[in-house]
Short mmCIF file of C-alpha atoms in Angstrom, two decimals:
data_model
loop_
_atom_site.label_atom_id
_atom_site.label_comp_id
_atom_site.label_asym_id
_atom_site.label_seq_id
_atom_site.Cartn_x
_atom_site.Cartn_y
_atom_site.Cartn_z
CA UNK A 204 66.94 -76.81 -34.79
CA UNK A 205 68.24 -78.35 -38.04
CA UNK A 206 70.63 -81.23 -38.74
CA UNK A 207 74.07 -79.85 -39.23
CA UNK A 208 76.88 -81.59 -40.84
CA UNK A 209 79.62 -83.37 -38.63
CA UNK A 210 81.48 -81.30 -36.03
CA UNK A 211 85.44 -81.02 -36.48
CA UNK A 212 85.23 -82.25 -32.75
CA UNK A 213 83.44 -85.18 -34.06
CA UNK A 214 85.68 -85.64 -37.07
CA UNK A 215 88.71 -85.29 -34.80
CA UNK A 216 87.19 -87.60 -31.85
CA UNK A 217 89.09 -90.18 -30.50
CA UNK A 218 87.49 -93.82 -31.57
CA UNK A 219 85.19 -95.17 -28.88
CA UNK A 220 83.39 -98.20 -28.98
CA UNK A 221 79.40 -97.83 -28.60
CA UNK A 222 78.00 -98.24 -25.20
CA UNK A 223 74.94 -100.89 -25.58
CA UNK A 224 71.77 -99.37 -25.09
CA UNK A 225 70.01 -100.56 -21.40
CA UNK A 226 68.13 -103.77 -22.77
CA UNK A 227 66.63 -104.75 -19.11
CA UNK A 228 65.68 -103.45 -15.41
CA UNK A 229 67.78 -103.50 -12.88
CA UNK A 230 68.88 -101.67 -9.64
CA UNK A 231 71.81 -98.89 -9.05
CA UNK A 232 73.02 -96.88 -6.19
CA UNK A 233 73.12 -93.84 -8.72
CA UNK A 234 70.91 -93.10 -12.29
CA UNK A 235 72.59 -90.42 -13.78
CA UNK A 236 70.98 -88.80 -16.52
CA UNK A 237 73.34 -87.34 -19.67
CA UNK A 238 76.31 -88.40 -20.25
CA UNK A 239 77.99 -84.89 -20.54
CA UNK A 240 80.61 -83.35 -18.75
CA UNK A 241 78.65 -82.82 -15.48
CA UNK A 242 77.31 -86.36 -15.48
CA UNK A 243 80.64 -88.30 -16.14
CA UNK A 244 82.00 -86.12 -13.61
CA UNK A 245 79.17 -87.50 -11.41
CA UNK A 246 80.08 -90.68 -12.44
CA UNK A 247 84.09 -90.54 -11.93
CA UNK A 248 83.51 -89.26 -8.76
CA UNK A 249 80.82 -91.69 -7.60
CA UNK A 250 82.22 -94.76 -8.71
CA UNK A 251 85.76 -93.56 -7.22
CA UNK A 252 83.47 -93.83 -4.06
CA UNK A 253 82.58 -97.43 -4.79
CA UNK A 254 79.06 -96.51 -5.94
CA UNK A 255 77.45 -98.89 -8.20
CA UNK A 256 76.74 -96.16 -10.98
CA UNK A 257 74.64 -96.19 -14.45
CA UNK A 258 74.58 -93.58 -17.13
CA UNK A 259 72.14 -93.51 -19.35
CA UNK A 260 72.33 -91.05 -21.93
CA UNK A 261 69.57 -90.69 -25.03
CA UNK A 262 72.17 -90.22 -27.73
CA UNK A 263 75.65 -90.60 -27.53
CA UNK A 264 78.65 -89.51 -24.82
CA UNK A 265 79.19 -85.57 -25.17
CA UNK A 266 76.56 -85.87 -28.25
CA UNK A 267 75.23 -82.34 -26.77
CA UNK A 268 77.00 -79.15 -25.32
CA UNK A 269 79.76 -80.83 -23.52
CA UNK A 270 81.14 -82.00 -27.00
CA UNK A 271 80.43 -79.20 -29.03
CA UNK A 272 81.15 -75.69 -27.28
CA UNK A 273 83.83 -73.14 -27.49
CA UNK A 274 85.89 -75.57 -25.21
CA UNK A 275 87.03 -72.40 -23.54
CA UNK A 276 87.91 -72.75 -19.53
CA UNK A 277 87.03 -69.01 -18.66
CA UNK A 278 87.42 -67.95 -14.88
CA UNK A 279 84.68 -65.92 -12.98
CA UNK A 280 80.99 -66.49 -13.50
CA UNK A 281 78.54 -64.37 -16.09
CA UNK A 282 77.88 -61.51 -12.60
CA UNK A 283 80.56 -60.06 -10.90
CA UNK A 284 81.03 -60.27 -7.35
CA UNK A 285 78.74 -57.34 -6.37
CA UNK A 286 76.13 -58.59 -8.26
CA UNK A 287 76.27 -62.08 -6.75
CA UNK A 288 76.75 -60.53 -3.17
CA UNK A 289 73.41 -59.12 -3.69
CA UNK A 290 71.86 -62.16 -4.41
CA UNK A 291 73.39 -64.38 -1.86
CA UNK A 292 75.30 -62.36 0.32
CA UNK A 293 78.69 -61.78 1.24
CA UNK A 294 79.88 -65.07 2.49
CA UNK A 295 78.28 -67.19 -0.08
CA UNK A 296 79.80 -64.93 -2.78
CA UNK A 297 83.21 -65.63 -1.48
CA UNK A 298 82.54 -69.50 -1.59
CA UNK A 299 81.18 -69.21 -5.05
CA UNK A 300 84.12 -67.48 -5.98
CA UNK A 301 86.53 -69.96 -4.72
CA UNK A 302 84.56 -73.42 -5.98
CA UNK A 303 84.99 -71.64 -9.23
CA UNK A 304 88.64 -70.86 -8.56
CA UNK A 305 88.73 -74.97 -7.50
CA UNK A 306 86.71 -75.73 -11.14
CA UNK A 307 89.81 -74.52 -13.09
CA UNK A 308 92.13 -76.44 -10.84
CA UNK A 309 90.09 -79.49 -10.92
CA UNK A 310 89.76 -79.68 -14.94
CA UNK A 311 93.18 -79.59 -14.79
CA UNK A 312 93.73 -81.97 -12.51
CA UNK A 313 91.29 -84.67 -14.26
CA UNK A 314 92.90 -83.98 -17.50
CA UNK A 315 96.62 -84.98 -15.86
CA UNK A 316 95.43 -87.97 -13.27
CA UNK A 317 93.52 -89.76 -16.45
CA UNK A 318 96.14 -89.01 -19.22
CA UNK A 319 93.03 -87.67 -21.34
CA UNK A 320 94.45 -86.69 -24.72
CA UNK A 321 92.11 -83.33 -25.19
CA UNK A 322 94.75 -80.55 -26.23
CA UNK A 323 94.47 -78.70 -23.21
CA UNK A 324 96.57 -75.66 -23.83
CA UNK A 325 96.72 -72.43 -20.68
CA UNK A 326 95.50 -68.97 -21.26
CA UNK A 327 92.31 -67.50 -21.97
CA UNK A 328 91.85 -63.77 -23.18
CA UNK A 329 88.82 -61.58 -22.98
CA UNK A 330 88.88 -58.61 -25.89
CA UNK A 331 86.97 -55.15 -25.97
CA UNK A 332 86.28 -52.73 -28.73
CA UNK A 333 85.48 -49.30 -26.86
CA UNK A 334 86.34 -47.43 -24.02
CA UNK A 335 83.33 -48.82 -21.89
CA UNK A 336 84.65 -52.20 -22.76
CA UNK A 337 88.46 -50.65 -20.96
CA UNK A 338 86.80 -49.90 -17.76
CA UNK A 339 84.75 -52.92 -17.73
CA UNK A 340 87.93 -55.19 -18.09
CA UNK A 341 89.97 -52.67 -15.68
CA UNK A 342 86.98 -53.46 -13.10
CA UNK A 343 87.51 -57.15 -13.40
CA UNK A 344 90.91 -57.20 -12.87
CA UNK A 345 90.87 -55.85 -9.72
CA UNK A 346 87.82 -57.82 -8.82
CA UNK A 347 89.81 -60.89 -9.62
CA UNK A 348 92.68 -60.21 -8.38
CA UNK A 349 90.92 -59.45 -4.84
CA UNK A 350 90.01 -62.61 -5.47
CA UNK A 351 93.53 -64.18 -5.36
CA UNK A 352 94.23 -64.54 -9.42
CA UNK A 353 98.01 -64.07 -10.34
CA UNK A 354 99.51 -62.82 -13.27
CA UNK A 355 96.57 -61.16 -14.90
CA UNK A 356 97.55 -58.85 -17.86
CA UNK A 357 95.70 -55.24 -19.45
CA UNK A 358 96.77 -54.74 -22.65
CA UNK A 359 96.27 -51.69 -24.75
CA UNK A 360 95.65 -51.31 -28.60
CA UNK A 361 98.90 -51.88 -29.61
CA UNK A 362 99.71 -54.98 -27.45
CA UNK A 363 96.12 -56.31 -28.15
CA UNK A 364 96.66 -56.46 -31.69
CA UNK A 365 100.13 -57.71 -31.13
CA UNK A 366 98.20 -60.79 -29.68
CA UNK A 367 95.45 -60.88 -31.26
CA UNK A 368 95.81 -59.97 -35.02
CA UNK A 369 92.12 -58.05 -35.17
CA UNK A 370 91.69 -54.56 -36.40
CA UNK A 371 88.56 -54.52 -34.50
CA UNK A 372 89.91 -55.07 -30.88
CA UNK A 373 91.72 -52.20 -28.80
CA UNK A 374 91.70 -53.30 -25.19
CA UNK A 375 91.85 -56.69 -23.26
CA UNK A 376 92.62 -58.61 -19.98
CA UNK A 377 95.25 -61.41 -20.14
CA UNK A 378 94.31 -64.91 -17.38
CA UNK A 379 96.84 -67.40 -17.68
CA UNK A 380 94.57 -69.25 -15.35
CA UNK A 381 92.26 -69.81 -18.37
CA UNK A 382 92.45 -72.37 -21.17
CA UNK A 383 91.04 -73.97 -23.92
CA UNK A 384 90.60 -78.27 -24.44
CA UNK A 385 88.81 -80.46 -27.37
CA UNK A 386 85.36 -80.62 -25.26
CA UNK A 387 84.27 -83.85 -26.90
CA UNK A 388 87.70 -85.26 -25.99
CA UNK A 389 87.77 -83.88 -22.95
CA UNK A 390 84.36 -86.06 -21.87
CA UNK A 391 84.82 -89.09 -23.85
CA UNK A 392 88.03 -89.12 -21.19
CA UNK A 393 85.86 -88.52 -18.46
CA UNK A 394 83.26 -91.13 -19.42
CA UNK A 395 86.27 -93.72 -20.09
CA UNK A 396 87.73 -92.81 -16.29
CA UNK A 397 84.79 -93.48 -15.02
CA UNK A 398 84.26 -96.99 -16.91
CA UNK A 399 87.41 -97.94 -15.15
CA UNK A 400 86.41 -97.05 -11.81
CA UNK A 401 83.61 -99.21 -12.72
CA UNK A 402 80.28 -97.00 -13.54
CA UNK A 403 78.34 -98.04 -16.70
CA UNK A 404 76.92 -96.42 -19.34
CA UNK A 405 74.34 -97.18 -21.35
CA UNK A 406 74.04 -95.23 -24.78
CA UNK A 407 70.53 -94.45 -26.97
CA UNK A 408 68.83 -95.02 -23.94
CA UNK A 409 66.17 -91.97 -23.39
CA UNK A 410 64.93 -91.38 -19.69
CA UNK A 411 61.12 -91.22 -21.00
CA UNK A 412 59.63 -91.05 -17.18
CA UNK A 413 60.71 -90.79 -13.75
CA UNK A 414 58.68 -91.54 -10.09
CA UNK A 415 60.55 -89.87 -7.14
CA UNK A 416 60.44 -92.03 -3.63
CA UNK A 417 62.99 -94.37 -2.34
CA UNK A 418 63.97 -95.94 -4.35
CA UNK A 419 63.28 -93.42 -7.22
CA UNK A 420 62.43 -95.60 -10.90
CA UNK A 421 63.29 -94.31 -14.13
CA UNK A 422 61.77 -95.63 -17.33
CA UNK A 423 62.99 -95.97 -20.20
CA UNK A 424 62.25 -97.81 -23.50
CA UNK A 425 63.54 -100.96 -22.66
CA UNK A 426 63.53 -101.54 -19.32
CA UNK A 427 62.98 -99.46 -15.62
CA UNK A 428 66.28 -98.66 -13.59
CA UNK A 429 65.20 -98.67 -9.52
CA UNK A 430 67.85 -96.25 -8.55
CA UNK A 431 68.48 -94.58 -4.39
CA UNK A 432 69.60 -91.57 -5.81
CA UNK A 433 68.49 -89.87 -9.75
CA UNK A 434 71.08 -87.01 -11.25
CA UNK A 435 69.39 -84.72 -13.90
CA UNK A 436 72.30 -83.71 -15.87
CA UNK A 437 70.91 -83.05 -18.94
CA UNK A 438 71.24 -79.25 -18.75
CA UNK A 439 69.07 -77.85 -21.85
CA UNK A 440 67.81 -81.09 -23.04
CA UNK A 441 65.65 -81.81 -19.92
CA UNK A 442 63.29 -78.61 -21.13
CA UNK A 443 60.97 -80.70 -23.06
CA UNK A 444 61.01 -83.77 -20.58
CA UNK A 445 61.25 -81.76 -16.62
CA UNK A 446 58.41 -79.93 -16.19
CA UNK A 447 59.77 -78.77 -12.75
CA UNK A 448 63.27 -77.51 -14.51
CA UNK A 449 61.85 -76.34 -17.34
CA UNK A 450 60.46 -72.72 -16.59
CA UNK A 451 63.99 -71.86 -14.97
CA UNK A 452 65.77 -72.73 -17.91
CA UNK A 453 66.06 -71.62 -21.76
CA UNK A 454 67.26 -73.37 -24.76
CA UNK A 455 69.07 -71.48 -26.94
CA UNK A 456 71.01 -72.07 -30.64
CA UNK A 457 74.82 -71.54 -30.56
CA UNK A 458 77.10 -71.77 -33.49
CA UNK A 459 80.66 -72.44 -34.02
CA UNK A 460 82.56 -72.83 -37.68
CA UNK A 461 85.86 -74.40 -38.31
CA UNK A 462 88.29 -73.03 -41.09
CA UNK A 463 89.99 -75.16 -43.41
CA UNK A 464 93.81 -75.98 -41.89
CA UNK A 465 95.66 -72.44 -41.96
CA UNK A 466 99.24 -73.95 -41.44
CA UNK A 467 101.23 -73.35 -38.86
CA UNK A 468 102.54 -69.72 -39.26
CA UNK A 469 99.34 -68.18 -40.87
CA UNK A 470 97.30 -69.62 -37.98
CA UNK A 471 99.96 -68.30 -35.56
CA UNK A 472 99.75 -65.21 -36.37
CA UNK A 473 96.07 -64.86 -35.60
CA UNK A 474 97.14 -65.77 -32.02
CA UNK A 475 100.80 -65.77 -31.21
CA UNK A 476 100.49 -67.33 -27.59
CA UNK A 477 97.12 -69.83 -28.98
CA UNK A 478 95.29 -68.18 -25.94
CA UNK A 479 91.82 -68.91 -25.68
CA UNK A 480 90.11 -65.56 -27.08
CA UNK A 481 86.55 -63.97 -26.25
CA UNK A 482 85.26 -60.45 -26.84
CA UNK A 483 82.66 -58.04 -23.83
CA UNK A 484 79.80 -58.65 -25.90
CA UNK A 485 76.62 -59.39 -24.39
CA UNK A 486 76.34 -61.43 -27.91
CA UNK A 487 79.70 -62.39 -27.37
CA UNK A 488 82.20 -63.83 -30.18
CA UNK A 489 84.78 -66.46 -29.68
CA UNK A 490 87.66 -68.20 -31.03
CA UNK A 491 90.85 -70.46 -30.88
CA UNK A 492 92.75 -72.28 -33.32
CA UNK A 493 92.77 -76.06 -33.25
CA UNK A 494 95.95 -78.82 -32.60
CA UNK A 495 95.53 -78.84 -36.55
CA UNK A 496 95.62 -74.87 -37.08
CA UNK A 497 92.37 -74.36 -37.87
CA UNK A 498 90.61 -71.53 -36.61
CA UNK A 499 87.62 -72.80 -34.58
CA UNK A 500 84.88 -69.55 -34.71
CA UNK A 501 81.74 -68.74 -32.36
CA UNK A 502 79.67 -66.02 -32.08
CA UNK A 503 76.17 -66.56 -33.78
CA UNK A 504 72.77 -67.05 -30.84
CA UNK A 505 70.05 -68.05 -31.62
CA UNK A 506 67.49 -67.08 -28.88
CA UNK A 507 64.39 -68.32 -30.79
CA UNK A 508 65.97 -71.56 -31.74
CA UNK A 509 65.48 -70.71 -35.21
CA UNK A 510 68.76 -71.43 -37.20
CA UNK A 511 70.04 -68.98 -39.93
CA UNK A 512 69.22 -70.20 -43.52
CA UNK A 513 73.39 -71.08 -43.53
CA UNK A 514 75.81 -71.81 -40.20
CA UNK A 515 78.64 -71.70 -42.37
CA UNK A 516 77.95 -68.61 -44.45
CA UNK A 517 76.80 -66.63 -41.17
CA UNK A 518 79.62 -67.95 -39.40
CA UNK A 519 82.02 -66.74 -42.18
CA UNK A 520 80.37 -63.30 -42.19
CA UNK A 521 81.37 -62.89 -38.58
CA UNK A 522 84.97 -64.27 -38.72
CA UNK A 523 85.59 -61.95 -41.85
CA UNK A 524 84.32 -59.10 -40.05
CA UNK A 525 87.20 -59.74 -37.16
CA UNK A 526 89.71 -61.54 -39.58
CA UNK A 527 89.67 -59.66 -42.60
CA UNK A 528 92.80 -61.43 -43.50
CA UNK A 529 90.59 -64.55 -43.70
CA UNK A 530 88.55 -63.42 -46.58
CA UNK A 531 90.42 -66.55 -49.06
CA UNK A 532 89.33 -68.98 -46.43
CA UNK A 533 87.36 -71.59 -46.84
CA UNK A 534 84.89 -73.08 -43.85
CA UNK A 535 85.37 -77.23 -43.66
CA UNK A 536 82.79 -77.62 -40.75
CA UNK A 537 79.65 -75.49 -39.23
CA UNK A 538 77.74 -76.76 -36.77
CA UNK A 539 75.48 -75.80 -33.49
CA UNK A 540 73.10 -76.82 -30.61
CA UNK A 541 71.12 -76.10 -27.65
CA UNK A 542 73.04 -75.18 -24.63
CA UNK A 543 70.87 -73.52 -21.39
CA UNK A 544 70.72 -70.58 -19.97
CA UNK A 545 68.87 -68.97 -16.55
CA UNK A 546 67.23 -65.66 -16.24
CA UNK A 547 70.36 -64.59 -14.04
CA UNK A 548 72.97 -66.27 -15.70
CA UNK A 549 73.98 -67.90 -13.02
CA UNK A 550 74.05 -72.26 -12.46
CA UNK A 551 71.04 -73.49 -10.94
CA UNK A 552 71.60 -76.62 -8.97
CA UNK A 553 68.91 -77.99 -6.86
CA UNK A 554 66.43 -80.57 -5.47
CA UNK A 555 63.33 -82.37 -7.04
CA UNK A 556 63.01 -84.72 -4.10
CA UNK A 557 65.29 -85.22 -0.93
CA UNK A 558 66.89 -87.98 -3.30
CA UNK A 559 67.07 -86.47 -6.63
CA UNK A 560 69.57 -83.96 -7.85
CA UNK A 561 70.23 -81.32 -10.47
CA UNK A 562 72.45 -79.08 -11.96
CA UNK A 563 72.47 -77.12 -15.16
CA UNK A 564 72.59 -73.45 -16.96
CA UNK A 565 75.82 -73.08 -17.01
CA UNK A 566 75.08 -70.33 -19.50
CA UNK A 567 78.67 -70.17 -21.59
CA UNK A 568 80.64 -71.38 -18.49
CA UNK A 569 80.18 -74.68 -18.47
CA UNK A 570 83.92 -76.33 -19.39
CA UNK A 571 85.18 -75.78 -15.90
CA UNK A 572 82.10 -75.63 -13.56
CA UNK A 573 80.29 -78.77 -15.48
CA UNK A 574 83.11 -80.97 -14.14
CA UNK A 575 82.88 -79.38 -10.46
CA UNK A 576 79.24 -79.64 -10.35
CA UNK A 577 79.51 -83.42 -11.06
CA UNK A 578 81.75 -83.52 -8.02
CA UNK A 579 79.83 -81.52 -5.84
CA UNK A 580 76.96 -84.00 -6.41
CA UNK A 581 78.39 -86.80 -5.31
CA UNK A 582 79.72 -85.13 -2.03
CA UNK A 583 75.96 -85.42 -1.45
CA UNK A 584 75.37 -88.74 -2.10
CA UNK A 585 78.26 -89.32 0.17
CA UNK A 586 76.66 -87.27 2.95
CA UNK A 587 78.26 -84.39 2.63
CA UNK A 588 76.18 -81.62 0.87
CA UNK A 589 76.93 -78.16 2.42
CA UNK A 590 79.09 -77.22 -1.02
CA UNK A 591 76.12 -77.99 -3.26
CA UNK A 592 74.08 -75.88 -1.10
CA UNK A 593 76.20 -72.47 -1.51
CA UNK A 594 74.81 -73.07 -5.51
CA UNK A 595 71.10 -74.18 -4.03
CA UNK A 596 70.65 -70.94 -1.96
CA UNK A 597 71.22 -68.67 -5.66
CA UNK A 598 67.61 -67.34 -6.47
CA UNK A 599 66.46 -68.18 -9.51
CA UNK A 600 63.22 -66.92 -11.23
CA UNK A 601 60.92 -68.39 -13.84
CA UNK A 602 61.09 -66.92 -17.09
CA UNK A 603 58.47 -64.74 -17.76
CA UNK A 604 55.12 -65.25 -20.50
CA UNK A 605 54.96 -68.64 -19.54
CA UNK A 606 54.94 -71.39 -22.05
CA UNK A 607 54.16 -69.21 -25.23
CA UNK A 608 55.22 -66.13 -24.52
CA UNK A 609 58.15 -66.53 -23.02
CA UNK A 610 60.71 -67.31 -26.03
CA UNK A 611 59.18 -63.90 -28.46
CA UNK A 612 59.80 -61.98 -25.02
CA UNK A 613 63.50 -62.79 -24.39
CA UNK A 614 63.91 -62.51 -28.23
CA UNK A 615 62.76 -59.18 -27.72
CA UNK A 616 65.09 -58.61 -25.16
CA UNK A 617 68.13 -59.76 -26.94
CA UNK A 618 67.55 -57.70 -29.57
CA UNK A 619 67.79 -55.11 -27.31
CA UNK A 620 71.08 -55.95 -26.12
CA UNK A 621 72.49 -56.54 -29.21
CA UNK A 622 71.44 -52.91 -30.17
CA UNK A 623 73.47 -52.10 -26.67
CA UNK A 624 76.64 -54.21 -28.59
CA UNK A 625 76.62 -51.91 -31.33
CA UNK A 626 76.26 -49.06 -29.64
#
């Protein structure tokens, strides 16, 4: 991946003070490793419980996907209900559904208990282009609404494009249940709520080795942390350093460009009600506009984590093709990163020894579920671990071609699907 320029999340970051990097050994109830949504969730939670908790994280708080995505709070997971019955059953599929349902509620509850300033605004809409793209949002509304959602909207062409101001989209389904928040904000709140309930952190400090037993010891450059329980929350970062994670998982490059300030009106009139915004796509695009009326653009994936000679000019391409209106506008920021992804789509959370914990692959859903998977982790710590378990008993497969093959092969694959985008 190459070095981008700054992110307008980082630009428009609240100030935070630098955590010291961990400078000796010492001994925790908790090691939690990444300091990103899931983990200072984790660490909230835990230290709520009087935990003596340390985060260590190898860059910076939110320095990967929890302070860089779409920051859109979508409901649902990447299957529908059928498909996820098939995997796990009927029961399990109705728990899944409502700890999802409980993810939006408890992002929302976080964000109003801490007072953290992340310009969390309600509403998320999902766009189509074609007819498939009708019945496919049709069937989810009825799926979700089976599921207990309230006052879910289909629009046609003309009030789609009376909402959003695209040529290109002619159908979508309206979730005021959804949202949209300034992700780096949104953790750096996290991380600071969990400072005052008294966890630490511990910045530029790389886990370079871990030995599971009781209690588990992670290394790191400058000193070991003897720990009873280890959290991997590193989500796609952990490929290079978990070799038990990392056949289940795949890094991929996503990409997001911010406009130049729009004002006001102009950026308005993209989206009248500043909903949240997301197309069917398997290559999905998205967008929002910014506290600051920008209009904050995603759509580009890179599944061979090879960037595009330009973020901001491919980005630009893609927002032009949806916005033609935005043809005069210039791009301030482009930037992009690794988030993961499993071979069902679904979150993998799970077990590397009776006393070490993870969760990741999120795969695009992460705002919401990041924040209840931190949560769910320490209910096991605290002895309670039958809700983590409804996400343990999801199958998950390897990926296949093994450690060479397997990145050409999904490439292969994608392309594939995005043929199936166009078509």
């Amino acid at each position: 991946m190459q070095k981008f320029s700054m992110s307008w999340y980082a630009a428009s970051a609240h100030e935070a003070a630098p955590r010291p990097a961990l400078s000796e050994s010492c001994h925790v109830d908790v090691c939690i490793i990444g300091a990103g949504i899931t983990g200072c969730s984790a660490a909230l939670h835990l230290a709520q419980r009087g935990y003596r908790v340390l985060v260590l994280e190898a860059g910076t708080i939110g320095c990967g996907a929890s302070g860089r995505s779409g920051g859109q709070m979508i409901a649902g997971y990447n299957l529908g209900q059928d498909r996820i019955a098939r995997l796990v059953g009927g029961d399990d599929a109705r728990h899944l559904w409502g700890l999802c349902e409980e993810s939006l509620a408890l992002t929302r509850s976080l964000v109003a208990e801490h007072a953290i300033d992340c310009d969390f605004v309600n509403g998320h809409v999902m766009v189509g282009e074609k007819s498939r793209h009708a019945s496919a949002l049709h069937a989810l509304c009825r799926e979700w609404e089976d599921g207990g959602r309230k006052g879910l909207e289909l629009w046609d062409r003309a009030q789609t494009q009376a909402h959003v101001a695209s040529p290109r989209y002619t159908c979508a389904l309206y979730d005021p249940g959804g949202g949209h928040l300034h992700p780096l904000n949104y953790t750096l709140g996290l991380a600071s709520a969990a400072e005052r309930a008294g966890a630490i952190f511990c910045e530029q400090t790389p886990m370079v080795s871990w030995q599971a037993g009781d209690p588990a010891v992670v290394r790191t450059p400058h000193g070991l942390v003897h720990a009873r329980f280890v959290l991997f929350c590193g989500n796609a970062y952990l490929w290079g350093s978990e070799s038990a994670l990392a056949r289940t998982i795949m890094p991929v490059g996503t990409y997001i460009a911010a406009t130049e300030p729009l004002g006001e009106a102009r950026a308005r009139a993209l989206v009248p009600g500043n909903e949240a915004v997301a197309d069917c796509r398997f290559v999905l695009n998205y967008f929002r506009c910014s506290r600051d009326h920008r209009l904050l653009y995603g759509g580009r994936v890179s599944y061979s984590r090879l960037d595009p000679p330009s973020v901001s000019e491919a980005m630009r391409k893609s927002m032009v093709d949806c916005f033609p209106q935005l043809a005069d506008v210039r791009i301030d920021y482009a930037w992009g990163g690794l988030v993961a992804i499993t071979m069902n789509r679904m979150p993998h959370f799970g077990r590397l020894s009776p006393n070490a914990l993870f969760a990741h692959g999120f795969s695009g859903h992460g705002i919401a579920l990041t924040g209840l998977a931190g949560k769910l982790m320490a209910e096991v710590i605290d002895g309670q671990a039958g809700r983590f378990d409804v996400f343990t008993r999801i199958p998950h497969h390897a990926f296949p071609g093994g450690r060479w093959m397997r990145t050409p092969l999904l490439v292969l694959a994608m392309m594939w699907r995005r043929l199936c985008d166009v078509l």
